[in-house]
Amino acid sequence: MAILNISQLVERFEQNEPISLSFYYPNENISKTLNALLAKILAKQNKIFLLDMMITILREIIVNATKANAKRAYFKKINLNIDDPESYQKGIENFKKDIVGQLDTLEQDLKNNDLKVTLTIKKQDNGIRFSITNPTPIHPVELARIKTRIEKAKEYLDFTQAYEDVYDDTEGAGLGIVLVILLLKNAGVDPSNYKIGTDSKITQVLLNLPNQLRPEKITTTIQKQILEQIEGIPTFPDHIIQLLELCRRKDVEIKDITLLIMRDSALTTDVLKLANSAGFVPGKRIDNISEAVMTIGLKNLESLLMTISARKILDERFQKFEQIWDHCDKTASYARTIATQYRMNTIVEQVSLCGLLHDLGKIVLLSVNLELTNWIADLVSDRKIRTSTVMEEISIGISHSEIGQLIAQKWQFPQYLVEAIQWHHSPLSCNTYKDHVAVTYLANLLCGVESRKYFHYYCEDEICRQFKIETEDAFTKLHKLCMDTYNKIAQ
């Protein structure tokens, strides 16, 4: 279904009409359409904060339905009777080896056999009803496995516990159902709202998203460690706090700032280094602090103070993660380029700072448990989940965005910076500094594209429209501009 029909679909939904999407395989166009549709529907229901969770859940259900259809097509293709236990065992091994993880190779077979998945969404008095149907019944062996997973999933407190217990390599990781139930519990949706039914012809998954949510706060040992670490993080030194206050005053005297800077030899070096950098291109070498401050300006000085102070505290207290800081440097450059390109002149310096500090929380998360954080990253990549935050929340009980927000508030960062850190993966949830968040989100996403962590169709529809990058060509053109600008500066 074309993206141009989204508004009509939402209008029909608001009129209590069921709306449906039918497809053979959830390709990029289907994914982008579903993302945009859900964003609009949830926004109208004041539940946009559930967007990433619902996208993750529906993707899991849809992939499972597609896999069931693909299995039928595969058994037919190799002339094996899927209902015969011996043939099933033989065929499922080959299916796992040949098809799982690359279902798109069977897309033509799915079309030839008219094996579609249909998603229907209906507004109800007590919430939203989602129905996912595929024209193949569940095999008895699969049904038994599903029931076991559902019952076990209700007992788990977090996803790491589930992973070791339920891992089933028969047709993949076997974690989809557990993931769905834990995400629902975390959002305050009773697992009884998730039902799987089958008969001799079809399989149907029903999911009710109620108006009233009762979130279960996941509390883990790691989460407690993280909160203790945040509590123990020192505030900025007094002279840095004084300098930040001076930078924000309209009637400040440059000499007052200069005297404070000169008390800190390392800071003095950093200010002179910035003033003599390529970004300012001075006509002569600057060796005087007063002149350096006037050259870089108070906004840039404020950004420098926050960045070097944050990095110094985190690097001294936690492990050094140069890769994260390198990513932040690139994100800052991309954010500056985007803001400049779209004539957001009043926030260019601010979004650059947002890019520099958006991943503060990730450093703390990696320091507390590197193995778990890397495992989550692998899982997010393997299952094509748009953001790691949903997995962090059900595995740890807190996301790196929330950790960063707590640190930013502790350090009394400006509110635009707090919100950019908090919402850099969920821009539609931001209500105040929308442009700051949108630019930071897009800059971070563009950086992720280079490592195949993100794709064009991951980008929120509203953000694509705001920056006029609805087509992949326009998206790629902006990405190239950001890369070229960054590489030119780096040289």
PDB file of C-alpha atoms in Angstrom, residues 139-276:
ATOM      1  CA  HIS A 139       1.527 -27.236  12.762  1.00  0.00           C
ATOM      2  CA  PRO A 140       0.815 -29.264  15.975  1.00  0.00           C
ATOM      3  CA  VAL A 141       4.537 -29.336  16.843  1.00  0.00           C
ATOM      4  CA  GLU A 142       4.729 -25.562  16.471  1.00  0.00           C
ATOM      5  CA  LEU A 143       1.541 -25.050  18.501  1.00  0.00           C
ATOM      6  CA  ALA A 144       2.942 -27.026  21.437  1.00  0.00           C
ATOM      7  CA  ARG A 145       6.145 -25.000  21.302  1.00  0.00           C
ATOM      8  CA  ILE A 146       4.202 -21.720  21.177  1.00  0.00           C
ATOM      9  CA  LYS A 147       2.086 -22.601  24.215  1.00  0.00           C
ATOM     10  CA  THR A 148       5.215 -23.461  26.196  1.00  0.00           C
ATOM     11  CA  ARG A 149       6.847 -20.163  25.306  1.00  0.00           C
ATOM     12  CA  ILE A 150       3.759 -18.139  26.190  1.00  0.00           C
ATOM     13  CA  GLU A 151       3.429 -19.716  29.625  1.00  0.00           C
ATOM     14  CA  LYS A 152       7.132 -19.327  30.381  1.00  0.00           C
ATOM     15  CA  ALA A 153       7.205 -15.759  29.125  1.00  0.00           C
ATOM     16  CA  LYS A 154       4.602 -14.704  31.692  1.00  0.00           C
ATOM     17  CA  GLU A 155       7.018 -15.658  34.485  1.00  0.00           C
ATOM     18  CA  TYR A 156      10.074 -13.744  33.299  1.00  0.00           C
ATOM     19  CA  LEU A 157      11.161 -10.503  34.896  1.00  0.00           C
ATOM     20  CA  ASP A 158      13.533  -9.465  32.113  1.00  0.00           C
ATOM     21  CA  PHE A 159      14.676 -10.554  28.668  1.00  0.00           C
ATOM     22  CA  THR A 160      18.132 -11.799  29.657  1.00  0.00           C
ATOM     23  CA  GLN A 161      16.513 -14.405  31.886  1.00  0.00           C
ATOM     24  CA  ALA A 162      14.278 -15.481  29.009  1.00  0.00           C
ATOM     25  CA  TYR A 163      17.085 -15.744  26.478  1.00  0.00           C
ATOM     26  CA  GLU A 164      18.960 -18.486  28.324  1.00  0.00           C
ATOM     27  CA  ASP A 165      15.819 -20.409  29.276  1.00  0.00           C
ATOM     28  CA  VAL A 166      13.730 -20.379  26.105  1.00  0.00           C
ATOM     29  CA  TYR A 167      16.396 -20.368  23.407  1.00  0.00           C
ATOM     30  CA  ASP A 168      15.229 -22.808  20.741  1.00  0.00           C
ATOM     31  CA  ASP A 169      17.282 -23.233  17.595  1.00  0.00           C
ATOM     32  CA  THR A 170      14.672 -25.227  15.683  1.00  0.00           C
ATOM     33  CA  GLU A 171      13.664 -22.345  13.437  1.00  0.00           C
ATOM     34  CA  GLY A 172      15.804 -19.494  14.644  1.00  0.00           C
ATOM     35  CA  ALA A 173      16.295 -18.023  18.096  1.00  0.00           C
ATOM     36  CA  GLY A 174      12.693 -18.792  19.116  1.00  0.00           C
ATOM     37  CA  LEU A 175      12.483 -15.595  21.120  1.00  0.00           C
ATOM     38  CA  GLY A 176       9.765 -13.747  19.220  1.00  0.00           C
ATOM     39  CA  ILE A 177       6.824 -14.664  21.439  1.00  0.00           C
ATOM     40  CA  VAL A 178       8.795 -14.055  24.628  1.00  0.00           C
ATOM     41  CA  LEU A 179       9.907 -10.682  23.277  1.00  0.00           C
ATOM     42  CA  VAL A 180       6.306  -9.705  22.496  1.00  0.00           C
ATOM     43  CA  ILE A 181       5.005 -10.615  25.955  1.00  0.00           C
ATOM     44  CA  LEU A 182       7.830  -8.880  27.818  1.00  0.00           C
ATOM     45  CA  LEU A 183       7.378  -5.731  25.739  1.00  0.00           C
ATOM     46  CA  LEU A 184       3.647  -5.768  26.501  1.00  0.00           C
ATOM     47  CA  LYS A 185       4.257  -6.226  30.223  1.00  0.00           C
ATOM     48  CA  ASN A 186       6.793  -3.410  30.230  1.00  0.00           C
ATOM     49  CA  ALA A 187       4.253  -1.090  28.579  1.00  0.00           C
ATOM     50  CA  GLY A 188       1.511  -2.012  31.043  1.00  0.00           C
ATOM     51  CA  VAL A 189      -0.476  -4.301  28.741  1.00  0.00           C
ATOM     52  CA  ASP A 190      -1.668  -7.553  30.310  1.00  0.00           C
ATOM     53  CA  PRO A 191      -0.379 -10.555  28.281  1.00  0.00           C
ATOM     54  CA  SER A 192      -3.964 -11.849  28.103  1.00  0.00           C
ATOM     55  CA  ASN A 193      -4.476  -9.191  25.404  1.00  0.00           C
ATOM     56  CA  TYR A 194      -2.224 -11.275  23.131  1.00  0.00           C
ATOM     57  CA  LYS A 195      -3.858 -14.395  21.654  1.00  0.00           C
ATOM     58  CA  ILE A 196      -2.935 -16.889  18.948  1.00  0.00           C
ATOM     59  CA  GLY A 197      -5.636 -18.983  17.289  1.00  0.00           C
ATOM     60  CA  THR A 198      -5.676 -21.491  14.446  1.00  0.00           C
ATOM     61  CA  ASP A 199      -8.025 -23.792  12.566  1.00  0.00           C
ATOM     62  CA  SER A 200      -7.630 -26.012   9.526  1.00  0.00           C
ATOM     63  CA  LYS A 201      -7.216 -23.034   7.192  1.00  0.00           C
ATOM     64  CA  ILE A 202      -5.742 -19.969   8.891  1.00  0.00           C
ATOM     65  CA  THR A 203      -3.712 -18.671  11.809  1.00  0.00           C
ATOM     66  CA  GLN A 204      -4.740 -15.450  13.515  1.00  0.00           C
ATOM     67  CA  VAL A 205      -2.917 -13.393  16.129  1.00  0.00           C
ATOM     68  CA  LEU A 206      -5.039 -10.890  18.053  1.00  0.00           C
ATOM     69  CA  LEU A 207      -3.491  -8.061  20.025  1.00  0.00           C
ATOM     70  CA  ASN A 208      -5.543  -5.543  21.991  1.00  0.00           C
ATOM     71  CA  LEU A 209      -3.860  -2.318  23.049  1.00  0.00           C
ATOM     72  CA  PRO A 210      -6.071  -0.985  25.873  1.00  0.00           C
ATOM     73  CA  ASN A 211      -6.617   2.686  26.640  1.00  0.00           C
ATOM     74  CA  GLN A 212      -5.602   2.158  30.259  1.00  0.00           C
ATOM     75  CA  LEU A 213      -2.033   0.954  30.776  1.00  0.00           C
ATOM     76  CA  ARG A 214      -0.510  -0.351  34.001  1.00  0.00           C
ATOM     77  CA  PRO A 215       3.245  -0.514  33.397  1.00  0.00           C
ATOM     78  CA  GLU A 216       5.324  -3.037  35.303  1.00  0.00           C
ATOM     79  CA  LYS A 217       8.581  -1.329  36.202  1.00  0.00           C
ATOM     80  CA  ILE A 218      11.375  -3.754  35.427  1.00  0.00           C
ATOM     81  CA  THR A 219      14.008  -3.652  38.148  1.00  0.00           C
ATOM     82  CA  THR A 220      17.239  -5.542  37.627  1.00  0.00           C
ATOM     83  CA  THR A 221      20.548  -5.748  39.460  1.00  0.00           C
ATOM     84  CA  ILE A 222      22.201  -3.970  36.528  1.00  0.00           C
ATOM     85  CA  GLN A 223      19.629  -1.176  36.640  1.00  0.00           C
ATOM     86  CA  LYS A 224      20.326  -0.665  40.346  1.00  0.00           C
ATOM     87  CA  GLN A 225      24.066  -0.535  39.608  1.00  0.00           C
ATOM     88  CA  ILE A 226      23.488   2.064  36.898  1.00  0.00           C
ATOM     89  CA  LEU A 227      21.337   4.280  39.123  1.00  0.00           C
ATOM     90  CA  GLU A 228      23.967   4.051  41.863  1.00  0.00           C
ATOM     91  CA  GLN A 229      26.645   5.022  39.342  1.00  0.00           C
ATOM     92  CA  ILE A 230      24.602   8.049  38.229  1.00  0.00           C
ATOM     93  CA  GLU A 231      24.098   9.061  41.851  1.00  0.00           C
ATOM     94  CA  GLY A 232      27.859   8.903  42.370  1.00  0.00           C
ATOM     95  CA  ILE A 233      28.795  10.945  39.288  1.00  0.00           C
ATOM     96  CA  PRO A 234      30.271  14.268  40.461  1.00  0.00           C
ATOM     97  CA  THR A 235      28.868  17.606  39.376  1.00  0.00           C
ATOM     98  CA  PHE A 236      30.948  20.008  37.290  1.00  0.00           C
ATOM     99  CA  PRO A 237      33.764  21.860  39.122  1.00  0.00           C
ATOM    100  CA  ASP A 238      32.767  25.217  40.629  1.00  0.00           C
ATOM    101  CA  HIS A 239      34.778  27.283  38.154  1.00  0.00           C
ATOM    102  CA  ILE A 240      33.106  25.493  35.204  1.00  0.00           C
ATOM    103  CA  ILE A 241      29.661  26.167  36.697  1.00  0.00           C
ATOM    104  CA  GLN A 242      30.605  29.834  37.156  1.00  0.00           C
ATOM    105  CA  LEU A 243      31.851  30.042  33.562  1.00  0.00           C
ATOM    106  CA  LEU A 244      28.648  28.478  32.233  1.00  0.00           C
ATOM    107  CA  GLU A 245      26.596  31.028  34.166  1.00  0.00           C
ATOM    108  CA  LEU A 246      28.711  33.870  32.754  1.00  0.00           C
ATOM    109  CA  CYS A 247      28.315  32.550  29.188  1.00  0.00           C
ATOM    110  CA  ARG A 248      24.528  32.729  29.578  1.00  0.00           C
ATOM    111  CA  ARG A 249      24.518  36.327  30.878  1.00  0.00           C
ATOM    112  CA  LYS A 250      23.878  39.162  28.431  1.00  0.00           C
ATOM    113  CA  ASP A 251      25.871  41.772  30.390  1.00  0.00           C
ATOM    114  CA  VAL A 252      28.998  39.678  30.925  1.00  0.00           C
ATOM    115  CA  GLU A 253      32.499  41.168  30.738  1.00  0.00           C
ATOM    116  CA  ILE A 254      35.002  39.170  28.668  1.00  0.00           C
ATOM    117  CA  LYS A 255      37.713  39.890  31.239  1.00  0.00           C
ATOM    118  CA  ASP A 256      35.688  38.067  33.936  1.00  0.00           C
ATOM    119  CA  ILE A 257      35.500  34.981  31.738  1.00  0.00           C
ATOM    120  CA  THR A 258      39.180  35.243  30.828  1.00  0.00           C
ATOM    121  CA  LEU A 259      40.312  35.332  34.457  1.00  0.00           C
ATOM    122  CA  LEU A 260      38.333  32.190  35.296  1.00  0.00           C
ATOM    123  CA  ILE A 261      39.595  30.296  32.250  1.00  0.00           C
ATOM    124  CA  MET A 262      43.217  31.122  33.064  1.00  0.00           C
ATOM    125  CA  ARG A 263      42.904  29.391  36.447  1.00  0.00           C
ATOM    126  CA  ASP A 264      42.602  26.083  34.578  1.00  0.00           C
ATOM    127  CA  SER A 265      45.647  25.310  32.413  1.00  0.00           C
ATOM    128  CA  ALA A 266      43.978  22.411  30.576  1.00  0.00           C
ATOM    129  CA  LEU A 267      40.925  24.551  29.790  1.00  0.00           C
ATOM    130  CA  THR A 268      43.161  27.393  28.629  1.00  0.00           C
ATOM    131  CA  THR A 269      44.832  25.020  26.176  1.00  0.00           C
ATOM    132  CA  ASP A 270      41.467  23.760  24.886  1.00  0.00           C
ATOM    133  CA  VAL A 271      40.130  27.294  24.324  1.00  0.00           C
ATOM    134  CA  LEU A 272      43.257  28.357  22.420  1.00  0.00           C
ATOM    135  CA  LYS A 273      43.192  25.150  20.392  1.00  0.00           C
ATOM    136  CA  LEU A 274      39.578  25.766  19.370  1.00  0.00           C
ATOM    137  CA  ALA A 275      40.202  29.415  18.489  1.00  0.00           C
ATOM    138  CA  ASN A 276      43.079  28.398  16.189  1.00  0.00           C
TER     139      ASN A 276
END
